[in-house]
Coordinates of C-alpha atoms and ligand atoms in Angstrom, one line a residue:
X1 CA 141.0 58.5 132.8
X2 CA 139.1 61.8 133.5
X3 CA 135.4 62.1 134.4
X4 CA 134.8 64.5 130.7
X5 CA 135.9 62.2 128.5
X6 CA 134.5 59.3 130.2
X7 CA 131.6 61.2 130.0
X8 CA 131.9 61.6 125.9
X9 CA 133.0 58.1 125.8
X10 CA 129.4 56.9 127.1
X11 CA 127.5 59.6 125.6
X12 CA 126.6 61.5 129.0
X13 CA 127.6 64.9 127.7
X14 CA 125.2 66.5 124.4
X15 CA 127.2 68.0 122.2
X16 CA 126.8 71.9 120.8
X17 CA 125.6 72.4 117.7
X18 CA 127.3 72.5 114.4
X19 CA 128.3 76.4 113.2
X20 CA 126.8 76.5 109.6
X21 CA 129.8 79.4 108.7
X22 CA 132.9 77.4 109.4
X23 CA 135.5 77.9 107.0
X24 CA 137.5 74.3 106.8
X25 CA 140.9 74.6 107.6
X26 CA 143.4 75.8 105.5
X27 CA 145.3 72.9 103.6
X28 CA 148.3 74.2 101.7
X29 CA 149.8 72.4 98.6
X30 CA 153.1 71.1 99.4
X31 CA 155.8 72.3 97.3
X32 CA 157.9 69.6 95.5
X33 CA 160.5 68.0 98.2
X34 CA 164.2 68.5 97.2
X35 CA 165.0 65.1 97.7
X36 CA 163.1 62.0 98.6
X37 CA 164.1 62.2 102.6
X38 CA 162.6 65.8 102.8
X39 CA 159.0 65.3 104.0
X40 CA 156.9 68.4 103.1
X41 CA 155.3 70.4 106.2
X42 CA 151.9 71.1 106.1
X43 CA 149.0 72.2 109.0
X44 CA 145.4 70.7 109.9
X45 CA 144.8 68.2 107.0
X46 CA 142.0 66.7 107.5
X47 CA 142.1 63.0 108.4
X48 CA 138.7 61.8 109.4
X49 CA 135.2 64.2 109.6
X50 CA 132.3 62.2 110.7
X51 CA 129.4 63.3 108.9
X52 CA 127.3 63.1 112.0
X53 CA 128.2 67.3 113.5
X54 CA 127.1 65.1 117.5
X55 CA 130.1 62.5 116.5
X56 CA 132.8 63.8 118.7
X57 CA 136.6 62.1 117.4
X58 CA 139.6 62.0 119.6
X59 CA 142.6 60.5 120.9
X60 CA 144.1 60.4 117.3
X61 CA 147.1 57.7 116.9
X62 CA 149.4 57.1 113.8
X63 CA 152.2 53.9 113.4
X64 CA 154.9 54.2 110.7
X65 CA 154.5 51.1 108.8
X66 CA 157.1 50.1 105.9
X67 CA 157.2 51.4 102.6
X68 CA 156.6 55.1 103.7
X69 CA 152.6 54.5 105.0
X70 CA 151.2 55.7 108.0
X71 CA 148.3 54.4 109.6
X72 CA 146.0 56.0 111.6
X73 CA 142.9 54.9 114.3
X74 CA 141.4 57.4 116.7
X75 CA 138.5 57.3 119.4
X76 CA 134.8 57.9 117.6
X77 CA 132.4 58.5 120.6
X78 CA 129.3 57.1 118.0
X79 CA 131.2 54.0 116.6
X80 CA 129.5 50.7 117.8
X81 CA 131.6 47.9 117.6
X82 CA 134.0 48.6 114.6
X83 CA 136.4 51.2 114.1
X84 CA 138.3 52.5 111.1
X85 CA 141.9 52.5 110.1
X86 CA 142.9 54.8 107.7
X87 CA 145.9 55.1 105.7
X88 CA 148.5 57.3 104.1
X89 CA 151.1 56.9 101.4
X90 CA 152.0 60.5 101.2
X91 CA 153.4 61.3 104.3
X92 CA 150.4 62.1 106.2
X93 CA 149.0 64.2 103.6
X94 CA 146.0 62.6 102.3
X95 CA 144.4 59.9 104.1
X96 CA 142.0 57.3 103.3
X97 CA 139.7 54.4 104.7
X98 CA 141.7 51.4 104.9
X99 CA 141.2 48.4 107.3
X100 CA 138.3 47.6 110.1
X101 CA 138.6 46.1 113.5
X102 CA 135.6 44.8 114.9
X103 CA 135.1 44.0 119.0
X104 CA 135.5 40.5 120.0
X105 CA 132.7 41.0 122.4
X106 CA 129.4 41.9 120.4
X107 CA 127.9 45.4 121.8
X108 CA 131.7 46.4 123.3
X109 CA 132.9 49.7 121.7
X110 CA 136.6 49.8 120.7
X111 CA 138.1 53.2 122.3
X112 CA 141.3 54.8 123.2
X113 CA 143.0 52.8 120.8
X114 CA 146.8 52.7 120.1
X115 CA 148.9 51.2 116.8
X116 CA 152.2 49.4 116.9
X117 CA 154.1 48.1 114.4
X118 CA 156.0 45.1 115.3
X119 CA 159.2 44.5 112.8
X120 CA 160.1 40.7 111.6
X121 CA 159.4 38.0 113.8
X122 CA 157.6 38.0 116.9
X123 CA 156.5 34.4 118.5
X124 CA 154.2 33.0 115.8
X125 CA 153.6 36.1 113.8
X126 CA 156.1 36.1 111.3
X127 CA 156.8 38.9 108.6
X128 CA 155.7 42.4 110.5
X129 CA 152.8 42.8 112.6
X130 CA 150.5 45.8 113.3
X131 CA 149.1 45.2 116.9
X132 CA 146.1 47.3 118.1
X133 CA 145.3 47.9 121.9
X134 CA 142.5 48.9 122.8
X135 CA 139.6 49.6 125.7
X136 CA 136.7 47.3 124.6
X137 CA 133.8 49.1 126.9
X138 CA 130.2 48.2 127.5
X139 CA 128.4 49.2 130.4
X140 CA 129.2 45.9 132.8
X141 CA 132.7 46.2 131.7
X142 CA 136.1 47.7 130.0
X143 CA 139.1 45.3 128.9
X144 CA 142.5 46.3 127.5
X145 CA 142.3 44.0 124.6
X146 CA 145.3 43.5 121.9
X147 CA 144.1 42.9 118.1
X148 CA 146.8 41.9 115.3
X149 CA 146.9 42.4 111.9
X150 CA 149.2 40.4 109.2
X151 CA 148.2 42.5 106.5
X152 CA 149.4 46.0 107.2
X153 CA 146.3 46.9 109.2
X154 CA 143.8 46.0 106.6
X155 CA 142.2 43.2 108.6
X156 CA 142.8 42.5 112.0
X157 CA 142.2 39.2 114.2
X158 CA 141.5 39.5 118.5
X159 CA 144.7 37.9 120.2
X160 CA 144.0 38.6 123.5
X161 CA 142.4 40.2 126.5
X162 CA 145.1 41.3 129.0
X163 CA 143.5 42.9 131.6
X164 CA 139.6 43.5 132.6
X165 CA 137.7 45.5 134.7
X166 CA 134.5 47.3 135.9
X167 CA 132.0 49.5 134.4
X168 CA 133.1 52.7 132.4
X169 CA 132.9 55.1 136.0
X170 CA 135.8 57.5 136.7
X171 CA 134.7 57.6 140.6
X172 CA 137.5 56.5 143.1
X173 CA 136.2 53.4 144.3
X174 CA 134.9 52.4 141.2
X175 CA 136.9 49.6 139.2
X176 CA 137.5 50.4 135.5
X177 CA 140.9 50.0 133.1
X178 CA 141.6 52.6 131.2
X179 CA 144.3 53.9 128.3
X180 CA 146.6 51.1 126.4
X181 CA 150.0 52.2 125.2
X182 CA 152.0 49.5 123.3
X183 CA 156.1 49.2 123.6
X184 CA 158.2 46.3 122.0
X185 CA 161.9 45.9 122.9
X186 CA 164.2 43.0 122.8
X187 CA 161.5 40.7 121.5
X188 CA 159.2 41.7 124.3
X189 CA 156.1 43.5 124.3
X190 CA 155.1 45.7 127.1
X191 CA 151.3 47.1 127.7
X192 CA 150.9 50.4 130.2
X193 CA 147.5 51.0 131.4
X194 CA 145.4 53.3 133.8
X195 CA 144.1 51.1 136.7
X196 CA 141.6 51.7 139.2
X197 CA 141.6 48.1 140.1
X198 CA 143.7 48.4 143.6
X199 CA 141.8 49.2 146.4
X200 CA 144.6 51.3 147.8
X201 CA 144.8 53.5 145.3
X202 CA 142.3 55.3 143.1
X203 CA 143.9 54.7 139.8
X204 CA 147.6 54.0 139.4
X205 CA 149.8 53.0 136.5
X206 CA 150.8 49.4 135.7
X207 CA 151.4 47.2 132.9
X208 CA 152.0 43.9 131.8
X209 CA 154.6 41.8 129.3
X210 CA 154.8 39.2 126.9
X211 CA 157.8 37.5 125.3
X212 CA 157.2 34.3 123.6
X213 CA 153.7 35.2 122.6
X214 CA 151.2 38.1 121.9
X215 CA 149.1 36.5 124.3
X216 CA 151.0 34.9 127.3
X217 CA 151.1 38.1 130.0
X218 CA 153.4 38.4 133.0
X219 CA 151.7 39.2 136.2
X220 CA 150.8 43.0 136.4
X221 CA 153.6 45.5 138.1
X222 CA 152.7 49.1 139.5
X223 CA 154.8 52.0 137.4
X224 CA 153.3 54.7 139.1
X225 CA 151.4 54.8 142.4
X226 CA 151.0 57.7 145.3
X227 CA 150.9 57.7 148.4
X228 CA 147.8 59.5 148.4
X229 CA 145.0 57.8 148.0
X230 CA 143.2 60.1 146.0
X231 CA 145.7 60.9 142.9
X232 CA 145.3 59.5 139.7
X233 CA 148.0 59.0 137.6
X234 CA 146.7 58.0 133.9
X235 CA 147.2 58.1 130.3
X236 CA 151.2 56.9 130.1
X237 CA 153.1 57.1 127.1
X238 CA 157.1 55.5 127.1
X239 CA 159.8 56.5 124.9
X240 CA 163.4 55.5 124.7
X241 CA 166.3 57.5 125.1
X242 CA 169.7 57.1 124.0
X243 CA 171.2 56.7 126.9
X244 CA 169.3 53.0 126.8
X245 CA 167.0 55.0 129.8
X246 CA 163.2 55.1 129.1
X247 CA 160.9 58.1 130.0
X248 CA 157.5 57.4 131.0
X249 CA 154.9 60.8 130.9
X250 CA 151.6 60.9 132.7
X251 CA 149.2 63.0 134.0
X252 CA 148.8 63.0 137.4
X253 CA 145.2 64.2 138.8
X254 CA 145.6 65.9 142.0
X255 CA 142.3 66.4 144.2
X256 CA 141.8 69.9 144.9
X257 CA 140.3 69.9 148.1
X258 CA 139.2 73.7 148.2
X259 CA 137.9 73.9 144.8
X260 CA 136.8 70.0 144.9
X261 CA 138.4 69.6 141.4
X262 CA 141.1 67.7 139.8
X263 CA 143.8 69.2 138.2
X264 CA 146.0 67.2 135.7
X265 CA 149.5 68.3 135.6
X266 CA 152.0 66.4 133.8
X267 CA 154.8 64.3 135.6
X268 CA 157.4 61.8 134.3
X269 CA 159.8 59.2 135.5
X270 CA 163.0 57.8 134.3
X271 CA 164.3 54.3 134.2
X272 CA 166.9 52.0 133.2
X273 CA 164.1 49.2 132.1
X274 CA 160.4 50.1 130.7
X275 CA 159.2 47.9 133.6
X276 CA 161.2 49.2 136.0
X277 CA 159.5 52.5 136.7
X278 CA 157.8 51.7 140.0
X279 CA 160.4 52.8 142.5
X280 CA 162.0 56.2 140.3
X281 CA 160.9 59.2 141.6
X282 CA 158.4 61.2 140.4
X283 CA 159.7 64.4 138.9
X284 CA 157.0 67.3 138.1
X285 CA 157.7 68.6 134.3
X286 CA 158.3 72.1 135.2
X287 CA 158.8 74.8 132.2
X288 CA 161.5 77.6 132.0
X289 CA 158.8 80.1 131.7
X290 CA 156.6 79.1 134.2
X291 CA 153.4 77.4 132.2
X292 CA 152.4 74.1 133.5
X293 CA 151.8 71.6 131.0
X294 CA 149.2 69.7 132.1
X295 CA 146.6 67.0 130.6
X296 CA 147.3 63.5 128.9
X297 CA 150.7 64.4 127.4
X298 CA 152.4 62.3 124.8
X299 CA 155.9 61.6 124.4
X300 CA 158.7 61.1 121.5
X301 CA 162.4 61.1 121.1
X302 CA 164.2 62.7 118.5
X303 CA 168.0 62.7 117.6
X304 CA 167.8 66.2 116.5
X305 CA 169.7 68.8 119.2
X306 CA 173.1 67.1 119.6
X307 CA 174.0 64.0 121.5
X308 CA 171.8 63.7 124.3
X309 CA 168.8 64.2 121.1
X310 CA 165.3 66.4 122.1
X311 CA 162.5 64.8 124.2
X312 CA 159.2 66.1 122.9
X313 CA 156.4 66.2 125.3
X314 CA 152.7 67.3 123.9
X315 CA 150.2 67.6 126.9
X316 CA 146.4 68.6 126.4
X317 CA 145.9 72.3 127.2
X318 CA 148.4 73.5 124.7
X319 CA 149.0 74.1 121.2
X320 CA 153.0 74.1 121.5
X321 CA 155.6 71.5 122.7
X322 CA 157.8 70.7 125.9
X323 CA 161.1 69.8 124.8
X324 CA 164.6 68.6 126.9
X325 CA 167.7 68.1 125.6
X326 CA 169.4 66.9 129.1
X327 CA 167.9 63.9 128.7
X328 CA 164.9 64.5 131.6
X329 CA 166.8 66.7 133.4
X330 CA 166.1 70.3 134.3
X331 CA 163.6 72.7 133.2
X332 CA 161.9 72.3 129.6
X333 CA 161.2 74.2 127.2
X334 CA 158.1 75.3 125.4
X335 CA 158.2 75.2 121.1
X336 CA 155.1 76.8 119.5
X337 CA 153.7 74.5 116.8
X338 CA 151.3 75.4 114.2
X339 CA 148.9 72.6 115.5
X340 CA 146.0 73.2 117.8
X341 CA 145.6 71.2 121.4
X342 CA 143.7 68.3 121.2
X343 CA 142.8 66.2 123.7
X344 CA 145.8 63.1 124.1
X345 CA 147.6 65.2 121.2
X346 CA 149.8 62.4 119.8
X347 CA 153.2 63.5 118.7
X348 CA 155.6 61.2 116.5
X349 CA 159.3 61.8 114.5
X350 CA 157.8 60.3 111.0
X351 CA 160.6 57.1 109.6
X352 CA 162.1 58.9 107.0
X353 CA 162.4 62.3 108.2
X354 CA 164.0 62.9 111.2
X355 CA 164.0 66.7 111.1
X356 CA 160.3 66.9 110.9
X357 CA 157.6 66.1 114.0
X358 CA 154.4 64.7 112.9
X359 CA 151.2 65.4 115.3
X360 CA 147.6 63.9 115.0
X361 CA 144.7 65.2 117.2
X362 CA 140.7 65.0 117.1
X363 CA 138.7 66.8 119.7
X364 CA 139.9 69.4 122.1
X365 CA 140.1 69.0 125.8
X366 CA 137.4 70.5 127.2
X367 CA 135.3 71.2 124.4
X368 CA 132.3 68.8 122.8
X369 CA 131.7 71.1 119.3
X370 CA 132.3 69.4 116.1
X371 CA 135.6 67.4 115.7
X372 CA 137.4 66.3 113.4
X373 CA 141.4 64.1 113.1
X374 CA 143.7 66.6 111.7
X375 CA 147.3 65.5 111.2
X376 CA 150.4 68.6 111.2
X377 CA 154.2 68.1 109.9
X378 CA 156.4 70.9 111.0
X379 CA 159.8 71.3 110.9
X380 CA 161.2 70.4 114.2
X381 CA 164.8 71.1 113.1
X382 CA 163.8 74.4 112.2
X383 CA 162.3 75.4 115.3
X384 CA 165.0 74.1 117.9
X385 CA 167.2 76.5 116.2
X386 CA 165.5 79.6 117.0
X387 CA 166.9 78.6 120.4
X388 CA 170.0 79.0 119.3
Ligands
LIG401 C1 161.2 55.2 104.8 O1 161.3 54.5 106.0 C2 160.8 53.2 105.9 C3 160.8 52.5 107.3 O2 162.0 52.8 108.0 C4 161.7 52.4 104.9 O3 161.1 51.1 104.8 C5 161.6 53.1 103.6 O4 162.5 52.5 102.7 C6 162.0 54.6 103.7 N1 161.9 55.3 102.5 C7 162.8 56.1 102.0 C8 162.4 56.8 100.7 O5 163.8 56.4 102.6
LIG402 C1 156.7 46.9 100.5 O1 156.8 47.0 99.1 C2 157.4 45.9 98.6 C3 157.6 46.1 97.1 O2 156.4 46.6 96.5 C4 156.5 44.6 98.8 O3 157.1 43.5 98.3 C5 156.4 44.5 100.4 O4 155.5 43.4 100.6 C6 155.8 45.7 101.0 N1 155.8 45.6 102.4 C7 154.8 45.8 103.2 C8 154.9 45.6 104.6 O5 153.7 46.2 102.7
LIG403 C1 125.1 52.3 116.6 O1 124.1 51.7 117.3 C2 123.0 52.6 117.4 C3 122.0 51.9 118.3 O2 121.8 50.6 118.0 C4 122.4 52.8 116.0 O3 121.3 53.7 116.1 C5 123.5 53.5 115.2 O4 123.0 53.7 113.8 C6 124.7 52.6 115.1 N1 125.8 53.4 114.5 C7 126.6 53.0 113.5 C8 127.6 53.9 113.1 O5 126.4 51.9 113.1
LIG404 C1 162.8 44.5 109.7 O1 163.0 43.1 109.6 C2 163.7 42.7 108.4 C3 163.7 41.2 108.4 O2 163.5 40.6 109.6 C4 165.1 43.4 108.5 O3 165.8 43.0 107.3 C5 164.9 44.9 108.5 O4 166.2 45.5 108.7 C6 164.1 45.3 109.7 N1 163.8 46.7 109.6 C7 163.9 47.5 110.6 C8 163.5 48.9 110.3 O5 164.2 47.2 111.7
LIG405 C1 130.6 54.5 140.1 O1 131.4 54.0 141.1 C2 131.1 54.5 142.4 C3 132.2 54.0 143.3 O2 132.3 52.6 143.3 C4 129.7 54.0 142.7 O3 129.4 54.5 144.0 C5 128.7 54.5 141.7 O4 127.5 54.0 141.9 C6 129.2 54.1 140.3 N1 128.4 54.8 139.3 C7 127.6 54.1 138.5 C8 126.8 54.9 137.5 O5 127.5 52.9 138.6
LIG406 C1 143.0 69.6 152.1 O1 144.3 69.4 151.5 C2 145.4 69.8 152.3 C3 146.7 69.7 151.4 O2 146.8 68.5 150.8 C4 145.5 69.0 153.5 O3 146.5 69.4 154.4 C5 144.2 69.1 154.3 O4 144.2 68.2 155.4 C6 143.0 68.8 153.4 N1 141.7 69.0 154.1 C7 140.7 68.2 154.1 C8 139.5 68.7 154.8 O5 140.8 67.1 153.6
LIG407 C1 173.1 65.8 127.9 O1 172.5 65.4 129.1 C2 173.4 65.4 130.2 C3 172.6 64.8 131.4 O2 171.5 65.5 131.7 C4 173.8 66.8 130.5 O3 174.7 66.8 131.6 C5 174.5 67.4 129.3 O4 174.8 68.8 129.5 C6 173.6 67.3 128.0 N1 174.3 67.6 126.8 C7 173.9 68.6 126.1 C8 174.8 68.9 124.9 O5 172.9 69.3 126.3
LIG408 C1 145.4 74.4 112.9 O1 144.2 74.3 113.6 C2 144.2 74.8 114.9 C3 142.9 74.5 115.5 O2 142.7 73.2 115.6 C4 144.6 76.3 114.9 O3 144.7 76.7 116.2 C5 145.9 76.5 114.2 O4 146.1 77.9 114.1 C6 145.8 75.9 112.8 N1 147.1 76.0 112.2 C7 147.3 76.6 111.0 C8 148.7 76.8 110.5 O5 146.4 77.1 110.4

């Protein structure tokens, strides 16, 4: 977690105001698909707009859900207790509101939220379950909390509190959680989260697991930690790889001590387990032209590009894409997109489409105007070819 958006997150920065001359973004129609595995491509449609111009939306997340639906949840800096889920049966194309989830705690916002869908039977929760995580956040305290739904994320119940700790502060020293991302495999559920609750370090990665239960959490293990003290890694995200490797993404603030600044570049690891990242190196994501990615990236797989498939990294300060196809080794490469940077840009390879790349984003890094959730498809296939 990062001082700005802390600071957005707790309303310490004022927003700009509103430009009465906007033009909304262009929305194309799509044409009619060729066949019903084609999903049309389309740029900026509009998922959420608060009407309030000062409500700043962000860290946008979608879940593919059966029976071609999408859900989505984002990060609404003047949401109280509740936020909104929103659905889509089109693809991603139009959205509306759909299900509520309301803080366990009263007077704790629900932010940096992220949707999984969990398939058949998982302990007690029979029949597919959407899990939320979540940072529930007052001023005394923040908590990675887990929410389930058993009604396609229409209503959702608290399950659990995993981990909890200080204030909302983004000072080293201080003693805050930060940043849920959910990943099932083999019938066990895995939580990563920012944590600035080891006095060694000023925030490090761990995460904790669950098998028989959504509520029943193995002791936490470090993913990422450094030896010095001052880095923060934060905002991991975990995909598979068909090798049966995982890759886990990250930013990793560096203290500049000349400009007394962090910067945020992005970093992965690679591992034979999703909880066995602590001792893999960590590898800088460097770029065949030389840009350096950098700011809460996002990552997906995709089986497009031969046998080793495309990893597809989003970070915050750019519009386009990092992609590998040596599964994590070597230089990446950069795709343009027709999406704009958002801050935590999510990027996802929608269910029935696996030659498309879905991306959902609210606010931009740096930037406090107006925001709104705007969801892209664009064809990913298409794209990896001009590569040749
Ligand atoms: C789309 O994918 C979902 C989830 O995998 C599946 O339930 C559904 O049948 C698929 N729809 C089509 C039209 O292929
Ligand atoms: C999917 O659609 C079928 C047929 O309408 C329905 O029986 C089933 O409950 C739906 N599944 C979900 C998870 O909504
Ligand atoms: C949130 O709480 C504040 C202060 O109590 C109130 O003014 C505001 O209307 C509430 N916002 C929503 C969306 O309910
Ligand atoms: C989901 O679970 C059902 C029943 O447990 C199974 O038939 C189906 O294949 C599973 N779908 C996926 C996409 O794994
Ligand atoms: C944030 O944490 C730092 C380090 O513990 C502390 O010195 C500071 O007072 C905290 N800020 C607030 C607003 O509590
Ligand atoms: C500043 O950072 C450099 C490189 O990490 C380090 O060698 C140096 O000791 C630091 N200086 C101070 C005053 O901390
Ligand atoms: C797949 O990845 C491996 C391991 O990095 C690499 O040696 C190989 O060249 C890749 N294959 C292709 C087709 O890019
Ligand atoms: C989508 O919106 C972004 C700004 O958020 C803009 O940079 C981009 O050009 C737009 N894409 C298209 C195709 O209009």
């Amino acid at each position: 977690m990062r001082f700005l958006f802390l600071a957005s997150l707790i309303g310490l920065v004022s927003p700009i105001c509103a430009q009465d001359d906007e033009e909304p973004p262009a929305q194309p129609t799509p044409t009619p698909a060729p066949g019903p595995i084609i999903i049309d491509t389309f740029a900026n449609v509009t998922v959420y707009q608060p009407d309030d111009v000062n409500a700043q939306v962000t860290y946008a997340r979608t879940e593919n859900m059966p029976n071609n639906t999408i859900l989505s949840v984002w990060t609404d800096v003047k949401a109280n207790n509740t936020i909104s889920i929103y659905q889509s049966k089109d693809n991603g194309f139009s959205w509306y509101a759909f299900g509520t989830v309301t803080s366990d705690v009263a007077g704790r916002r629900l932010v940096q939220p992220h949707l999984l869908y969990v398939n058949g039977t998982f302990g007690e929760y029979e029949g597919g379950t959407v899990l939320l995580a979540v940072n529930a956040i007052d001023d005394r305290s923040t908590n990675i909390e887990l929410y389930a739904s058993g009604d396609s994320g229409e209503s959702f119940e608290f399950v659990s509190r995993i981990v909890s700790g200080g204030p909302p502060n983004t000072t080293n020293g201080a003693t805050p959680v930060w940043e849920p991302f959910l990943l099932v495999q083999n019938n066990k559920l895995t939580v990563y989260y920012s944590d600035q609750l080891d006095t060694k370090y000023a925030q490090k990665l761990s995460h904790r697991t669950t098998t028989d239960d959504f509520d029943n959490w193995a002791t936490a293990l470090d993913d990422v930690t450094s030896q010095f003290y001052s880095d923060r890694p934060g905002t991991a995200t975990v995909a598979k790889l068909p090798n049966g490797k995982y890759i886990l993404t990250f930013e990793l603030g560096l203290f500049n001590n000349l400009t007394n600044k962090y910067t945020y570049p992005v970093y992965y690891k690679i591992a034979s387990s999703p909880e066995a990242f602590a001792n893999e190196r960590t590898r800088k994501l460097t770029v065949d032209t030389g840009g350096q990615p950098s700011g809460s990236p996002f990552v997906t797989w995709s089986p497009l590009g031969g046998a080793n498939g495309t990893i597809i990294m989003s970070a915050s300060n750019s519009n386009s894409v990092f992609v590998n196809q040596a599964l994590g080794e070597g230089a990446w490469r950069e795709v343009k997109t027709p999406a704009g940077r958002a801050y935590s840009r999510e990027v996802r390879i929608p269910d029935n489409d696996t030659t498309k790349l879905r991306f959902a984003g609210g606010a931009e890094s740096g930037k406090d105007t107006p925001s709104q959730i705007l969801v892209t498809i664009m064809d990913l296939e298409k794209a990896l070819k001009a590569f040749g």
